[in-house]
Coordinates of N, CA, C and O in Angstrom, one line a residue:
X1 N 92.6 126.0 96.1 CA 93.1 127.0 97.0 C 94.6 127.0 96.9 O 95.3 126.0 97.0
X2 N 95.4 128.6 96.7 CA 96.5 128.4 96.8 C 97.4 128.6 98.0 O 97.2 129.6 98.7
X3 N 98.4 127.7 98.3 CA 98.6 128.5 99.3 C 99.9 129.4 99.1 O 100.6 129.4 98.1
X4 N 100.1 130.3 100.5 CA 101.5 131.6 100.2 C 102.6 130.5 100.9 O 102.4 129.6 101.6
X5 N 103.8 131.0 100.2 CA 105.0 130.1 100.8 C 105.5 131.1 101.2 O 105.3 132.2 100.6
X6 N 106.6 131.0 102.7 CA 107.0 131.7 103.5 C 107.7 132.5 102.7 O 107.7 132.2 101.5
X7 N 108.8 134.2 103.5 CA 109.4 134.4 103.1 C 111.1 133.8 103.7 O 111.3 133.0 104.6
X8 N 111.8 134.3 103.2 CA 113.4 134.0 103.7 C 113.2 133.5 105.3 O 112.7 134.2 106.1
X9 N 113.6 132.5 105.5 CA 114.2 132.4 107.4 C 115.1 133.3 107.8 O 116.0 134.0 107.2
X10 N 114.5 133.2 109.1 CA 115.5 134.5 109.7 C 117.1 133.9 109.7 O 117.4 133.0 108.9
X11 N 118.2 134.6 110.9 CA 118.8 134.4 111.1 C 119.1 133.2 112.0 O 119.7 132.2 111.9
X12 N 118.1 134.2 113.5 CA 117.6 132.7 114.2 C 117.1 131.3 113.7 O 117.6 130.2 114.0
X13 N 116.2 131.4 113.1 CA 115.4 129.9 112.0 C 116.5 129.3 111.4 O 116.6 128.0 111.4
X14 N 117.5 130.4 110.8 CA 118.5 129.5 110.1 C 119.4 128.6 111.6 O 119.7 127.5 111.6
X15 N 119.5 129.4 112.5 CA 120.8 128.5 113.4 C 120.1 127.4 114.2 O 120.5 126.3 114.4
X16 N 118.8 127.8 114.5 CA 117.8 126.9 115.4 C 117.9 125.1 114.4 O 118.0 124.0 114.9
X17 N 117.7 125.6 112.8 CA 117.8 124.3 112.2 C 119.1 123.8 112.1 O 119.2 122.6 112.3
X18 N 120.3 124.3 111.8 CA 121.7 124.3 111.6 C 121.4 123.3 113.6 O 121.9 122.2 113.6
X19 N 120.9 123.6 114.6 CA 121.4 123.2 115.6 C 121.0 121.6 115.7 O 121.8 120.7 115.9
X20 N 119.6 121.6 115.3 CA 118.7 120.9 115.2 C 119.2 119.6 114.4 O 119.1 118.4 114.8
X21 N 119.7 120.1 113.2 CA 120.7 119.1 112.5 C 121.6 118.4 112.7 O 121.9 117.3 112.3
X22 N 122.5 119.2 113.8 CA 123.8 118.9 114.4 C 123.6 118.1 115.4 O 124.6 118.0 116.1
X23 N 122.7 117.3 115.9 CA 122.1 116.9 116.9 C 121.9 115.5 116.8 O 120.9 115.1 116.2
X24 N 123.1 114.4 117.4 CA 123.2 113.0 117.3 C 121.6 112.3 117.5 O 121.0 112.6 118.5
X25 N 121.1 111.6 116.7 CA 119.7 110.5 116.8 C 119.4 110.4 118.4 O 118.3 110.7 119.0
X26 N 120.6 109.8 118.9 CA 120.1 109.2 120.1 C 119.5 110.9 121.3 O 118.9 110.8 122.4
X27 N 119.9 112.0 120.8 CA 120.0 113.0 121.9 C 118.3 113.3 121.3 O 117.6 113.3 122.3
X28 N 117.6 113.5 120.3 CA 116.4 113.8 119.7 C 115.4 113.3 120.7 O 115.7 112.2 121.1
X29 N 114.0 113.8 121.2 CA 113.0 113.5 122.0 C 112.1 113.4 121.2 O 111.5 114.4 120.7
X30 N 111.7 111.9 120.9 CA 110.9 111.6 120.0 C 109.4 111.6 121.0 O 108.3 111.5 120.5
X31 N 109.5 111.7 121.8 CA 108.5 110.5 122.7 C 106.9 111.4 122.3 O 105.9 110.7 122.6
X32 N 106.7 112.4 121.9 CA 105.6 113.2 122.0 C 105.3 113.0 119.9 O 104.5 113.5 119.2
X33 N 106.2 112.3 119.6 CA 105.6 111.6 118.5 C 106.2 109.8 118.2 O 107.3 109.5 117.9
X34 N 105.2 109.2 118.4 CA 106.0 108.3 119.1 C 105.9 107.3 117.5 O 104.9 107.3 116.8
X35 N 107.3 106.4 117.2 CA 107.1 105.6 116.1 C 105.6 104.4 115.6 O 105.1 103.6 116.4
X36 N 105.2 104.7 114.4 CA 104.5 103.6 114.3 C 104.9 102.0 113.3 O 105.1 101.9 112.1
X37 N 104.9 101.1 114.0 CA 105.6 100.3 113.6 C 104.6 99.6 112.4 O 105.0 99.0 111.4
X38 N 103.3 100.0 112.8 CA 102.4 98.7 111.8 C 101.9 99.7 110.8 O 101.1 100.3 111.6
X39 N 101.8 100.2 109.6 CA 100.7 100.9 108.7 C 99.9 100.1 108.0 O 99.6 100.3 106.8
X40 N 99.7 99.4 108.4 CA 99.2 97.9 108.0 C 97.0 98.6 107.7 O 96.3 98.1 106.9
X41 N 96.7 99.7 108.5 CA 95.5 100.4 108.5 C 95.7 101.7 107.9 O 94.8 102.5 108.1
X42 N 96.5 101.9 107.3 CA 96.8 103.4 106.7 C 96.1 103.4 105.5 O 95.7 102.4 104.8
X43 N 95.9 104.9 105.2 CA 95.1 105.3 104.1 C 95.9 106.0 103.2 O 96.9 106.7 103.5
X44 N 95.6 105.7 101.7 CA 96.3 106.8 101.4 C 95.4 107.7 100.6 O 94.4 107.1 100.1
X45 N 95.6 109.3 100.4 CA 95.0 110.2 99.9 C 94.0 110.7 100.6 O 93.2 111.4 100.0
X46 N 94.0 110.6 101.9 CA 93.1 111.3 103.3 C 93.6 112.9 103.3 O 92.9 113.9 103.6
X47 N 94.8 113.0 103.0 CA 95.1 114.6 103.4 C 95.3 115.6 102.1 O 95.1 116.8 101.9
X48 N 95.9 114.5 101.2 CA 96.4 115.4 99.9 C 95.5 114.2 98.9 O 95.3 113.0 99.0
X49 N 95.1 115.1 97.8 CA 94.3 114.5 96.8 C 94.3 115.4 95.5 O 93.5 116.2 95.2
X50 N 95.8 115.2 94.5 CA 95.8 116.2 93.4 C 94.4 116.5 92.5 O 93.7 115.6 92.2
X51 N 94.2 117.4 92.3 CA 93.0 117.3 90.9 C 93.5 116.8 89.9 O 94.6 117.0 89.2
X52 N 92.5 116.1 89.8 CA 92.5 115.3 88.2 C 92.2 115.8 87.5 O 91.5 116.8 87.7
X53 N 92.6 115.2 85.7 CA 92.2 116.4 84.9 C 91.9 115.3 83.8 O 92.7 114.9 83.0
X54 N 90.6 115.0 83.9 CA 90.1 114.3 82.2 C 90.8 113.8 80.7 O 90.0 113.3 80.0
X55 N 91.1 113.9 80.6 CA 91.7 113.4 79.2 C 91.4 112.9 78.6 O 90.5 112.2 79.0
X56 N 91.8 112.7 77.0 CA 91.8 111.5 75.9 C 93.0 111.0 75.7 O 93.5 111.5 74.7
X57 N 93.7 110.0 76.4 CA 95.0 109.7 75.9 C 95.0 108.2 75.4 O 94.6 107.2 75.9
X58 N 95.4 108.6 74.0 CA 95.9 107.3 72.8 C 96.9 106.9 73.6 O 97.6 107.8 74.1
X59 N 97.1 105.3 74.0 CA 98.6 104.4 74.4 C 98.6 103.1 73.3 O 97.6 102.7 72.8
X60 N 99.5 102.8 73.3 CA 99.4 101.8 72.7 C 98.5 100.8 73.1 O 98.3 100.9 74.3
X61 N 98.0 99.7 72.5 CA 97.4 98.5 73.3 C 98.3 97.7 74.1 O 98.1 97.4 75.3
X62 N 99.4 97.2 73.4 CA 100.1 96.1 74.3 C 100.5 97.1 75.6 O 100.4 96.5 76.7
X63 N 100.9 98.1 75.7 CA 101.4 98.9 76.8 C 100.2 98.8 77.9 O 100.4 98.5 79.0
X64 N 98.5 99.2 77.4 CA 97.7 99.0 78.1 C 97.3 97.5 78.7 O 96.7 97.4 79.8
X65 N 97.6 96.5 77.9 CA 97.5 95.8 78.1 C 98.4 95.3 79.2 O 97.7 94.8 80.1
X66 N 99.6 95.3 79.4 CA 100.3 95.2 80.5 C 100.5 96.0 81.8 O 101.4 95.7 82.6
X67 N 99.8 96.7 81.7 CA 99.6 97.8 82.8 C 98.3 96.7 83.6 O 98.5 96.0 84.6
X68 N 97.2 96.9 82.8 CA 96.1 96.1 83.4 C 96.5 94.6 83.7 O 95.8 94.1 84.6
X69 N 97.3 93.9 83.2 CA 97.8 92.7 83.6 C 98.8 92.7 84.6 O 98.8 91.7 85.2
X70 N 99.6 93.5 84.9 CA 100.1 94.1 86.5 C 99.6 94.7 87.5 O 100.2 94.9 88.5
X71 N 98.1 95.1 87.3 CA 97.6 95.4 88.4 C 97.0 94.8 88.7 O 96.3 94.2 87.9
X72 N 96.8 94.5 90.3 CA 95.8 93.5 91.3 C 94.3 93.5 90.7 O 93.7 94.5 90.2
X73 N 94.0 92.4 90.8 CA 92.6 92.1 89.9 C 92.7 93.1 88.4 O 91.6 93.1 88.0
X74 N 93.4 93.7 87.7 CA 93.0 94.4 87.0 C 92.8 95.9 87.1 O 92.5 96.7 86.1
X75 N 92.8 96.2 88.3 CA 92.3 97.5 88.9 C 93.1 98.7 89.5 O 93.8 98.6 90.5
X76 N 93.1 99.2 89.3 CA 93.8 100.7 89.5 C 95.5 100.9 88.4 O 96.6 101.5 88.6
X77 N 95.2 100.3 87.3 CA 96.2 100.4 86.2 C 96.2 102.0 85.7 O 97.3 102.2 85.3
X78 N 95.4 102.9 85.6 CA 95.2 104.0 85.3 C 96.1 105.0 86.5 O 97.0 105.7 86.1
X79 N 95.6 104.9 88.0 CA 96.7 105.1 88.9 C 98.2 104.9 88.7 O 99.2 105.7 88.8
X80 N 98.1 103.6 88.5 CA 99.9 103.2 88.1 C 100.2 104.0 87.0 O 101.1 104.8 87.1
X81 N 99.5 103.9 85.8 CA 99.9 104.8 84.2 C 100.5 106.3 85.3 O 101.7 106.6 85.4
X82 N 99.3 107.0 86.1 CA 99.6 108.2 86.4 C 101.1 108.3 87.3 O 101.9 109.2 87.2
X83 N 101.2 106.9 88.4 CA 102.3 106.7 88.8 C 103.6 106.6 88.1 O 104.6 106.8 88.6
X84 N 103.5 106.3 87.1 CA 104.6 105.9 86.1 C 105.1 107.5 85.8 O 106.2 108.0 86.0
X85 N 103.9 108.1 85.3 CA 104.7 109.5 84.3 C 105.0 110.3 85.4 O 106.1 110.9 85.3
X86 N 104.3 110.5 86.3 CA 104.6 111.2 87.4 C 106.2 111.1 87.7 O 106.9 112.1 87.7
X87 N 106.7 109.7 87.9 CA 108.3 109.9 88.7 C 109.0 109.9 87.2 O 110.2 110.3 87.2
X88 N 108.5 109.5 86.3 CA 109.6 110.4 84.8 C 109.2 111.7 85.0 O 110.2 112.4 84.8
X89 N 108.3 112.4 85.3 CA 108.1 114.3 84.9 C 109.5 114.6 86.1 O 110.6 115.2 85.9
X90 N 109.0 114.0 87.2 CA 110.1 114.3 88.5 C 111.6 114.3 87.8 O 112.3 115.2 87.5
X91 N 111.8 113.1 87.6 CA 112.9 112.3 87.0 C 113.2 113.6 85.9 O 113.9 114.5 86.3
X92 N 112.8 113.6 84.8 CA 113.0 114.2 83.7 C 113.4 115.8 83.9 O 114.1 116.4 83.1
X93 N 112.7 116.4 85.2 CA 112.9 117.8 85.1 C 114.2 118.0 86.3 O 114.6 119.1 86.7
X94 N 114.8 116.7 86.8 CA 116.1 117.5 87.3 C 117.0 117.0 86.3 O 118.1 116.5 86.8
X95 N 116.9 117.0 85.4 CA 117.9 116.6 84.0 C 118.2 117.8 83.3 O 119.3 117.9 82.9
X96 N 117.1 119.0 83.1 CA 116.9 120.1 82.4 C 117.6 121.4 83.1 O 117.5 122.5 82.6

């Protein structure tokens, strides 16, 4: 599903955040979201979950091999692989 992204902020939206910004830490009312200190029970991938897309990707062995020897028991090395290219694609496209 895609979604639509707004159009332009108004005037007001623009000064409301411009105020918003200007606005020392201590004066902000957090209380109606209040800090969580422990995420110690957090999930991750409950709200956002990219689609995955199948592949056949050739890597080298020793590269595979050290991927799966850095991950806990062996497991979720494929995750990390996707974590790896992921912050180079990020990385790489504010270079261009």
């Amino acid at each position: 599903m895609r979604k639509e992204t707004s159009g332009e902020l108004s005037k007001r939206q623009k000064a409301e955040i411009e105020d918003l910004a200007a606005l020392p830490d201590e004066r902000i009312d957090t209380s109606d979201i209040p800090e969580i200190p422990d995420w110690s029970g957090a999930r991750r991938g409950i709200l956002y979950r990219p689609v995955k897309q199948q592949i056949t990707l050739r890597l080298d062995a020793d590269v595979v091999a050290w991927f799966k020897t850095n991950a806990p028991g062996g497991r979720g090395y494929q995750t990390e692989i996707n974590r790896v290219l992921r912050q180079h694609a990020k990385t790489a496209s504010h270079h261009t």
